[in-house]
C-alpha positions as CSV (number, residue, x, y, z in Angstrom):
1,D,52.7,-137.8,121.2
2,T,51.4,-135.7,119.2
3,G,51.3,-137.6,116.8
4,A,51.8,-137.3,112.3
5,L,50.4,-133.8,110.5
6,E,49.4,-133.3,106.6
7,W,47.9,-131.0,105.1
8,R,47.4,-131.1,101.6
9,W,46.7,-127.2,99.6
10,K,43.5,-127.1,97.7
11,G,43.7,-124.0,96.5
12,F,43.7,-122.1,93.0
13,P,45.3,-124.0,90.7
14,G,49.0,-122.4,90.0
15,Q,48.7,-119.7,93.2
16,L,51.0,-121.0,96.5
17,P,49.6,-121.2,99.9
18,L,50.6,-118.8,102.2
19,Y,53.3,-119.5,105.1
20,N,51.3,-120.7,108.8
21,L,47.7,-120.6,106.5
22,H,46.7,-123.0,109.2
23,K,47.2,-121.0,112.1
24,L,45.2,-118.3,109.9
25,A,42.6,-120.7,110.2
26,A,42.8,-121.9,113.9
27,H,42.5,-118.1,115.1
28,P,39.8,-116.4,112.9
29,D,39.7,-113.6,115.5
30,R,43.9,-112.3,115.6
31,P,44.2,-109.6,113.4
32,V,47.4,-110.7,110.5
33,S,50.8,-109.5,110.0
34,V,52.4,-110.5,107.4
35,M,56.6,-110.3,107.1
36,E,59.2,-110.9,104.0
37,G,60.8,-113.8,104.4
38,E,59.7,-117.3,107.3
39,K,62.8,-116.6,109.0
40,A,61.3,-112.4,109.7
41,T,57.8,-114.5,110.4
42,D,58.7,-116.1,112.8
43,A,60.6,-114.0,114.6
44,A,57.8,-111.9,114.8
45,A,55.5,-114.6,115.7
46,K,57.8,-114.0,119.4
47,L,57.1,-110.1,118.7
48,F,53.1,-110.2,118.2
49,P,51.8,-113.2,120.2
50,G,47.9,-111.3,119.4
51,H,48.9,-111.9,116.2
52,V,49.0,-114.6,113.0
53,V,51.9,-113.6,111.5
54,I,51.9,-114.8,107.5
55,T,54.3,-114.2,104.3
56,S,54.2,-115.6,101.0
57,S,55.7,-119.1,100.4
58,G,58.7,-118.6,98.2
59,G,59.3,-114.6,99.5
60,C,59.4,-111.7,97.7
61,Q,59.5,-112.7,94.8
62,A,56.3,-114.6,94.7
63,A,53.6,-112.4,96.4
64,G,51.7,-112.3,93.1
65,K,52.1,-116.1,92.1
66,T,49.9,-116.5,96.3
67,D,46.8,-116.8,96.9
68,W,45.7,-114.2,99.3
69,T,41.8,-114.7,99.8
70,P,41.9,-116.1,103.3
71,L,42.4,-112.7,104.6
72,A,38.7,-111.4,103.5
73,G,37.5,-109.8,106.8
74,R,41.0,-109.5,108.1
75,D,43.1,-106.6,109.6
76,V,46.5,-107.0,108.1
77,I,49.4,-104.8,109.0
78,I,52.8,-105.0,106.8
79,W,56.3,-105.2,107.8
80,P,58.3,-103.9,105.0
81,D,62.2,-104.5,104.5
82,A,64.1,-101.7,105.1
83,D,65.3,-101.2,101.2
84,G,63.7,-100.4,98.6
85,P,62.6,-104.4,97.6
86,G,60.9,-104.0,101.1
87,R,58.9,-101.3,100.4
88,K,57.9,-102.9,96.8
89,Y,57.0,-105.9,98.3
90,A,55.1,-104.7,101.0
91,Q,52.8,-102.1,97.8
92,D,52.2,-105.7,96.1
93,V,51.3,-107.1,99.1
94,A,48.5,-104.5,100.4
95,R,46.9,-104.2,97.0
96,L,46.9,-108.0,96.9
97,A,45.4,-107.7,99.9
98,Q,42.8,-105.2,99.3
99,A,41.4,-107.2,96.3
100,A,41.5,-110.3,98.4
101,G,38.5,-108.1,100.9
102,A,40.7,-107.6,103.5
103,A,38.4,-105.4,106.5
104,S,41.7,-102.8,106.6
105,V,45.1,-102.4,105.2
106,K,47.7,-100.8,107.2
107,I,52.0,-100.7,106.2
108,L,54.3,-99.8,109.0
109,P,56.8,-96.8,108.6
110,I,60.2,-98.0,107.7
111,L,62.4,-96.4,110.6
112,D,65.8,-94.4,110.2
113,G,69.3,-95.9,110.5
114,K,68.3,-98.9,109.9
115,I,70.7,-101.6,107.4
116,S,69.5,-102.4,104.5
117,G,66.8,-105.4,104.1
118,W,66.0,-105.3,108.1
119,D,63.6,-106.7,109.1
120,A,61.7,-108.4,112.5
121,A,64.7,-110.9,112.5
122,N,66.7,-108.2,113.2
123,A,64.6,-106.9,116.1
124,V,64.7,-110.1,117.7
125,A,68.2,-110.1,117.8
126,E,68.8,-106.8,118.7
127,G,66.8,-107.3,121.8
128,W,63.4,-106.4,121.3
129,T,60.5,-106.6,123.7
130,Q,57.0,-107.1,123.6
131,E,56.9,-103.8,124.2
132,R,58.2,-102.8,121.8
133,A,57.0,-103.4,119.2
134,A,53.7,-103.8,120.2
135,A,54.1,-99.7,120.3
136,Y,55.8,-100.1,116.7
137,L,52.4,-101.6,116.0
138,A,50.9,-98.7,117.0
139,T,52.5,-96.2,113.8
140,A,51.6,-98.4,111.5
141,E,49.3,-96.6,108.2
142,P,46.5,-97.2,106.5
143,W,47.4,-97.7,103.3
144,T,45.4,-95.9,99.6
145,P,46.4,-97.3,96.5
146,P,48.8,-95.4,94.8
147,A,47.8,-92.8,91.9
148,D,49.9,-94.3,89.1
149,N,49.3,-97.5,88.6
150,A,52.3,-98.4,87.5
151,P,53.4,-102.0,86.3
152,T,55.2,-104.4,88.3
153,G,56.0,-107.3,86.5
154,A,56.8,-108.5,82.9
155,A,53.2,-109.9,82.7
156,D,52.3,-105.8,83.6
157,V,54.8,-105.2,81.5
158,Q,53.5,-106.5,78.4
159,A,50.7,-105.6,79.2
160,D,50.8,-101.7,79.6
161,D,52.8,-101.8,76.3
162,K,50.4,-103.9,74.2
163,S,47.6,-101.2,75.4
164,T,50.0,-98.5,72.9
165,G,50.5,-100.9,70.5
166,S,53.9,-101.9,70.8
167,K,56.0,-104.9,72.7
168,P,58.4,-103.8,75.0
169,T,61.4,-104.7,74.9
170,I,63.7,-107.9,76.3
171,A,65.9,-104.9,78.0
172,A,63.0,-103.0,79.3
173,I,61.6,-106.5,80.8
174,L,64.9,-106.7,82.5
175,V,65.4,-103.6,84.0
176,Q,61.7,-103.7,85.3
177,M,62.7,-107.6,87.0
178,A,65.5,-105.6,89.1
179,Q,63.2,-103.3,90.2
180,D,63.3,-106.4,93.5
181,A,67.7,-105.7,94.4
182,E,68.7,-102.4,95.5
183,L,71.1,-100.8,92.9
184,F,74.2,-98.0,94.3
185,H,77.7,-97.8,93.9
186,T,81.2,-97.7,94.8
187,P,83.5,-94.6,95.2
188,D,85.0,-95.7,92.5
189,N,82.0,-95.7,90.7
190,H,81.3,-99.1,89.8
191,G,77.6,-100.2,89.9
192,V,76.5,-102.7,92.0
193,A,73.8,-104.6,93.1
194,T,72.4,-106.3,96.6
195,F,69.1,-108.9,95.7
196,P,67.2,-111.5,97.2
197,I,67.5,-115.0,96.9
198,G,65.2,-117.4,98.8
199,D,65.8,-115.5,102.1
200,H,68.8,-113.9,102.4
201,R,70.4,-110.8,99.8
202,E,73.9,-111.1,97.4
203,T,76.4,-108.3,97.0
204,A,77.6,-108.4,93.0
205,Y,79.0,-106.1,91.1
206,I,76.2,-105.2,88.2
207,K,78.3,-106.2,85.2
208,S,79.2,-109.7,87.1
209,K,78.6,-113.1,85.9
210,A,76.9,-113.7,89.3
211,F,74.2,-110.2,89.0
212,R,73.9,-111.6,85.6
213,H,72.7,-115.2,86.0
214,W,70.0,-114.1,88.9
215,L,68.5,-111.6,86.6
216,R,69.2,-114.0,83.7
217,H,67.2,-116.7,86.2
218,R,64.7,-114.2,86.4
219,Y,63.5,-113.6,83.2
220,Y,63.3,-117.5,82.3
221,T,61.4,-117.8,85.6
222,E,58.3,-115.6,85.2
223,T,58.7,-116.2,80.8
224,K,59.6,-119.3,80.8
225,K,61.6,-118.4,78.2
226,P,66.0,-116.9,77.8
227,P,66.8,-113.8,77.3
228,N,68.4,-112.7,74.6
229,S,72.0,-110.8,74.6
230,E,71.9,-107.7,73.2
231,G,68.3,-107.3,75.2
232,M,70.9,-109.0,78.4
233,Q,74.0,-106.2,77.6
234,Q,71.4,-103.7,77.4
235,A,70.0,-104.2,81.1
236,I,72.6,-104.3,82.4
237,E,74.8,-101.4,81.2
238,T,70.9,-99.4,81.9
239,L,70.8,-100.4,85.1
240,E,75.0,-99.7,85.7
241,S,73.9,-96.5,85.0
242,I,71.3,-96.5,87.5
243,A,72.8,-97.4,90.4
244,V,76.2,-94.8,89.1
245,F,73.8,-91.6,88.9
246,E,70.3,-92.6,91.0
247,G,71.8,-95.4,93.6
248,Q,73.1,-94.2,96.7
249,Q,78.0,-94.8,97.0
250,H,78.7,-97.7,99.6
251,A,81.8,-99.3,100.0
252,V,81.9,-103.0,99.6
253,Y,84.4,-105.4,100.6
254,I,85.8,-108.8,100.4
255,R,86.3,-111.6,103.9
256,T,86.4,-108.5,106.1
257,A,85.3,-105.0,107.7
258,A,85.3,-102.2,109.7
259,S,82.2,-100.1,110.8
260,G,80.6,-99.2,113.9
261,G,83.9,-100.0,116.2
262,S,83.4,-103.5,114.8
263,I,84.8,-106.3,112.2
264,Y,82.9,-107.9,110.4
265,I,84.3,-111.0,108.8
266,D,81.9,-112.3,106.3
267,L,81.7,-116.6,106.2
268,G,81.3,-117.4,102.6
269,N,79.2,-120.2,103.7
270,E,75.2,-120.5,101.5
271,N,73.3,-118.3,104.0
272,W,75.6,-115.1,103.7
273,E,76.4,-114.6,107.3
274,A,79.0,-113.1,109.0
275,V,80.6,-112.4,112.1
276,Q,80.5,-109.9,114.0
277,C,83.1,-109.2,116.7
278,T,83.2,-106.1,119.6
279,P,84.5,-105.1,122.1
280,N,82.0,-107.1,124.1
281,G,82.5,-110.9,122.1
282,W,81.2,-112.2,118.4
283,N,79.1,-113.7,117.2
284,V,76.7,-115.1,113.1
285,I,74.7,-113.0,112.4
286,A,72.7,-113.2,109.2
287,H,72.4,-109.5,107.9
288,P,75.9,-107.4,108.8
289,P,75.7,-103.3,108.1
290,V,78.4,-104.4,105.6
291,K,78.5,-105.2,101.8
292,F,80.5,-108.2,101.5
293,I,81.0,-109.3,97.3
294,R,82.1,-113.1,96.2
295,P,84.9,-112.8,93.8
296,S,85.0,-116.2,92.6
297,G,87.0,-118.7,94.3
298,M,86.1,-117.9,98.0
299,L,85.0,-120.8,99.8
300,P,83.5,-120.4,102.8
301,L,85.0,-120.3,106.5
302,P,84.2,-123.3,108.9
303,T,82.0,-121.9,111.6
304,P,83.6,-121.0,114.1
305,R,82.8,-121.8,118.2
306,K,84.9,-121.3,121.7
307,G,87.8,-123.4,121.6
308,N,91.7,-122.4,122.4
309,V,93.8,-121.3,119.9
310,L,97.1,-123.0,120.0
311,D,95.5,-126.0,118.7
312,L,97.4,-124.7,116.0
313,Q,100.5,-125.5,116.7
314,R,100.0,-129.1,116.4
315,F,99.5,-128.4,111.7
316,I,102.8,-125.6,111.7
317,N,105.7,-127.2,112.3
318,V,107.8,-124.5,114.4
319,K,109.7,-125.1,117.4
320,Q,110.1,-121.6,118.9
321,Q,106.9,-120.3,121.2
322,S,108.4,-116.2,120.2
323,D,107.2,-118.0,116.3
324,L,104.0,-119.3,117.0
325,Q,103.2,-115.6,119.2
326,L,104.3,-113.8,115.9
327,I,101.8,-116.3,113.5
328,L,99.5,-115.7,116.0
329,S,99.9,-111.8,116.2
330,W,99.6,-111.8,112.1
331,L,96.9,-113.8,111.8
332,I,94.8,-111.9,114.2
333,N,96.0,-108.5,112.3
334,S,95.3,-110.1,109.0
335,Y,90.9,-109.8,110.6
336,R,91.9,-106.1,110.8
337,P,91.3,-104.1,107.3
338,D,92.4,-101.0,106.7
339,Y,95.4,-101.0,108.6
340,P,99.1,-101.7,107.0
341,F,100.2,-106.0,107.8
342,P,103.6,-107.1,107.5
343,V,104.4,-109.7,105.0
344,L,104.8,-113.4,106.7
345,V,107.9,-115.6,105.6
346,L,108.2,-118.4,105.6
347,L,111.7,-120.4,105.3
348,G,112.8,-123.6,105.4
349,E,114.0,-126.3,103.9
350,Q,113.1,-129.7,102.1
351,G,110.3,-131.7,104.0
352,S,109.6,-128.1,106.5
353,A,106.2,-128.2,105.4
354,K,105.9,-125.2,104.4
355,S,103.4,-125.4,101.5
356,T,101.0,-127.0,104.0
357,A,101.2,-124.2,106.3
358,S,100.7,-121.6,103.7
359,R,97.3,-123.3,103.2
360,I,96.6,-123.4,106.6
361,L,97.6,-120.0,107.8
362,R,94.9,-119.0,105.3
363,A,92.3,-121.9,105.6
364,L,92.0,-119.7,109.0
365,I,91.2,-116.0,107.8
366,D,90.8,-116.4,103.3
367,P,89.9,-119.9,101.4
368,N,90.4,-120.2,98.7
369,D,90.0,-122.9,95.8
370,T,93.8,-122.1,94.5
371,P,95.4,-121.2,97.9
372,I,98.6,-120.9,97.1
373,R,99.8,-119.5,93.7
374,S,103.5,-118.5,92.0
375,A,104.9,-115.7,92.1
376,P,103.2,-112.8,89.7
377,R,105.5,-111.3,86.4
378,E,104.4,-108.0,86.3
379,E,102.9,-105.7,89.2
380,R,99.7,-105.3,86.8
381,D,98.5,-109.0,88.0
382,L,99.9,-109.1,91.5
383,Y,96.9,-106.4,92.5
384,V,94.6,-108.0,90.1
385,S,95.1,-111.0,92.3
386,A,94.5,-109.0,94.9
387,K,91.1,-107.4,93.8
388,A,89.9,-110.4,93.7
389,G,91.1,-112.5,97.8
390,W,91.4,-111.2,100.7
391,V,95.2,-112.9,101.7
392,M,97.5,-113.4,99.2
393,V,100.0,-116.3,99.2
394,F,102.7,-117.0,96.7
395,D,105.1,-120.8,96.8
396,N,107.8,-122.0,96.5
397,L,109.9,-118.8,96.0
398,S,113.6,-118.4,95.1
399,G,113.8,-115.2,95.2
400,L,111.7,-111.8,94.4
401,P,112.9,-109.2,91.8
402,N,113.5,-105.8,92.9
403,H,110.4,-104.7,90.8
404,L,107.8,-107.5,92.5
405,S,109.9,-106.5,95.8
406,D,108.4,-102.6,95.9
407,A,105.1,-103.6,95.0
408,L,104.5,-106.4,97.7
409,C,106.0,-103.4,99.6
410,R,103.0,-101.0,98.8
411,L,100.6,-103.5,99.5
412,S,101.5,-104.0,103.0
413,T,101.4,-100.4,104.2
414,G,98.9,-99.2,101.5
415,G,99.5,-98.0,97.4
416,G,98.4,-98.2,94.0
417,F,98.7,-99.0,90.7
418,A,97.2,-97.4,87.6
419,V,97.6,-98.7,83.0
420,R,95.6,-97.4,80.4
421,E,92.2,-98.7,79.8
422,L,92.1,-101.6,77.3
423,Y,90.1,-99.6,73.6
424,S,90.5,-96.1,74.8
425,D,92.9,-93.4,74.6
426,S,93.0,-91.9,77.8
427,E,91.0,-93.7,80.6
428,E,92.3,-95.5,83.8
429,I,92.4,-98.3,85.7
430,R,93.3,-97.5,88.8
431,F,94.0,-101.1,91.5
432,N,94.7,-99.5,95.3
433,A,94.6,-102.8,97.6
434,M,96.5,-103.6,101.1
435,R,96.4,-107.2,101.4
436,P,97.9,-109.5,104.7
437,V,100.8,-111.8,102.3
438,I,102.7,-114.5,102.8
439,L,105.5,-116.2,100.8
440,N,107.6,-119.2,101.8
441,G,110.7,-120.3,99.8
442,I,114.2,-121.9,101.4
443,T,116.6,-119.5,100.5
444,D,116.6,-115.9,101.9
445,V,113.4,-114.9,99.7
446,V,113.2,-110.8,101.1
447,T,116.7,-109.3,100.9
448,R,115.8,-105.9,100.1
449,P,116.0,-103.5,103.3
450,D,112.7,-101.7,102.8
451,L,111.2,-104.7,102.7
452,L,112.5,-106.8,105.5
453,D,111.5,-103.8,107.8
454,R,108.3,-104.9,106.8
455,S,108.6,-109.2,107.4
456,L,107.8,-111.1,109.4
457,I,111.0,-114.0,109.1
458,I,109.6,-117.5,110.6
459,T,111.8,-121.0,110.0
460,L,110.5,-124.3,110.1
461,E,112.2,-127.2,111.2
462,P,112.6,-130.2,108.6
463,I,109.9,-132.2,110.2
464,P,111.7,-136.4,111.0
465,E,110.7,-139.4,108.9
466,N,108.8,-141.2,111.2
467,Q,106.8,-138.4,112.2
468,R,105.7,-137.1,108.8
469,K,101.5,-137.9,108.2
470,T,99.9,-137.6,104.5
471,E,97.9,-134.8,103.0
472,E,94.4,-136.6,103.9
473,E,95.2,-137.6,108.0
474,I,96.2,-133.5,108.1
475,W,93.1,-132.1,106.5
476,T,91.1,-133.8,108.2
477,A,92.7,-132.9,111.4
478,F,92.8,-130.0,110.9
479,D,88.7,-129.8,109.6
480,Q,88.0,-131.1,113.0
481,A,90.3,-128.6,114.9
482,A,89.4,-125.5,112.8
483,P,86.3,-124.2,114.0
484,A,87.7,-124.2,117.7
485,I,90.9,-122.5,116.5
486,L,89.0,-119.4,114.6
487,G,86.7,-119.5,117.5
488,G,90.1,-119.1,119.7
489,L,91.1,-116.3,117.0
490,L,87.8,-114.4,117.3
491,D,88.6,-114.0,120.9
492,A,91.6,-112.5,120.8
493,V,89.9,-109.8,117.9
494,C,87.1,-109.0,120.5
495,A,91.0,-108.2,123.0
496,G,92.2,-106.1,120.8
497,L,89.0,-104.4,119.9
498,R,88.9,-104.1,123.6
499,N,91.8,-103.7,125.1
500,L,93.7,-101.0,122.0
501,N,92.6,-97.4,123.6
502,S,94.8,-98.3,126.7
503,V,98.4,-99.9,124.9
504,N,101.3,-97.8,125.2
505,L,104.6,-99.6,124.4
506,P,107.5,-97.3,124.8
507,R,108.5,-97.6,121.6
508,L,107.2,-98.4,118.5
509,P,108.6,-100.4,115.2
510,R,108.2,-99.9,112.0
511,M,105.0,-102.0,111.5
512,A,103.4,-99.7,115.1
513,D,99.6,-100.0,114.4
514,F,100.5,-104.0,113.7
515,A,102.6,-103.9,116.9
516,R,99.7,-101.9,118.9
517,F,97.0,-104.5,118.4
518,A,98.7,-107.4,118.8
519,T,99.3,-106.7,122.0
520,A,96.0,-105.4,122.4
521,A,94.6,-108.7,121.4
522,E,97.7,-110.8,123.8
523,T,94.5,-111.7,126.7
524,G,92.5,-113.1,125.0
525,L,95.2,-115.9,124.0
């Protein structure tokens, strides 16, 4: 019987206690390792059994708000996360530990080739042993204070400026506060930031609402005042320039990405987890090596589990097994980016559940709060929608105008669209996208030969009156089955990656890449 354990913090007013403070007290002679974040701390405890592993409560943003005096007389080693904010946090902790009277302070080097944010949790996930961790510990180097004591926060900026008789601008304070974020740019020179929130990191365009909200909240947390709109706008423009001219170049992805022979699928959950699909199988990971962004409206996928993908037939009103096979092949290929996607066309009479089937299929790939939409009137609207989501569903069509049919061809196999930027004479806005698309309607929606060559035509059967169900019944059952169906689809994706190089078809249809990957994935179904 362990009973109930309670401990109360009686440290300095306004300061936070160290995470694992009670272990420091229980083991006064052990060396101390400092991580960034509780998750990395718990992971490192498995690698360093002879150390007390701690962190500041509240993550990298709370180093200056934490009482480090319990480190007096202790030997301290700091493991920085593999990014700019990680280096800054390590320097802040080193300075605070030395000021607290630590006997020695060392910092581990950041290992080459590691993903942004790589830490002890990643090391455990990669299978590090205690022996490998001990060898890494031996590389720690003594910390010496930097010659340039640059300001590290809003309070320091104000103090530094007051010494020269000037008052810091809100924009300057905001830019300084954003030093915790990793700033970079896309191949088309849009500034992007990866910034810490709790124990995870999120990525967004610098000019997006998500990053503005994070920066505004950061300012309010430290000053208890809101920044004015002019200062916020100046800071955003400055950070955008820093990202473009000083940051590295990285691609950003919506929902799915490929890297190093694996496919990564953003689960869209609050922890920013992703599924990693490799030839050997899939698993859920916390820090994918690719940069995902999340447009407004994106909803989370269910957390996958092992199951039977054929359970999908309960929710899609198809009678022929060949139609189900085509739908499964389309789903599997929709997780694979950078390759052409056939257009899935669902036809059927009234009462054949075309709209419901469209929603269900999208819910297994790219859930959204507006899952189906009417057809766009202009090509520009089509590409704007493509930039705001991964799967596109156009509902209840009675036909397609020629210009939209041609645009869907380009969206299926790759193409672009360019228009003049507003309020400019010569600047262009360019849209390049390749997306999975679902169309549904009663009559023959697709009639032009070029789009027909890129389409999978599925006919849904009318549902007899005695077999109809309410929306609530359908979605309750689907929500229960979706994790297992998704797990089955991911098994097939992994089989496709495993078998693709051995596929040799005697002849190839128009959508050759689709056919090869669907064939390679068959053994996973």
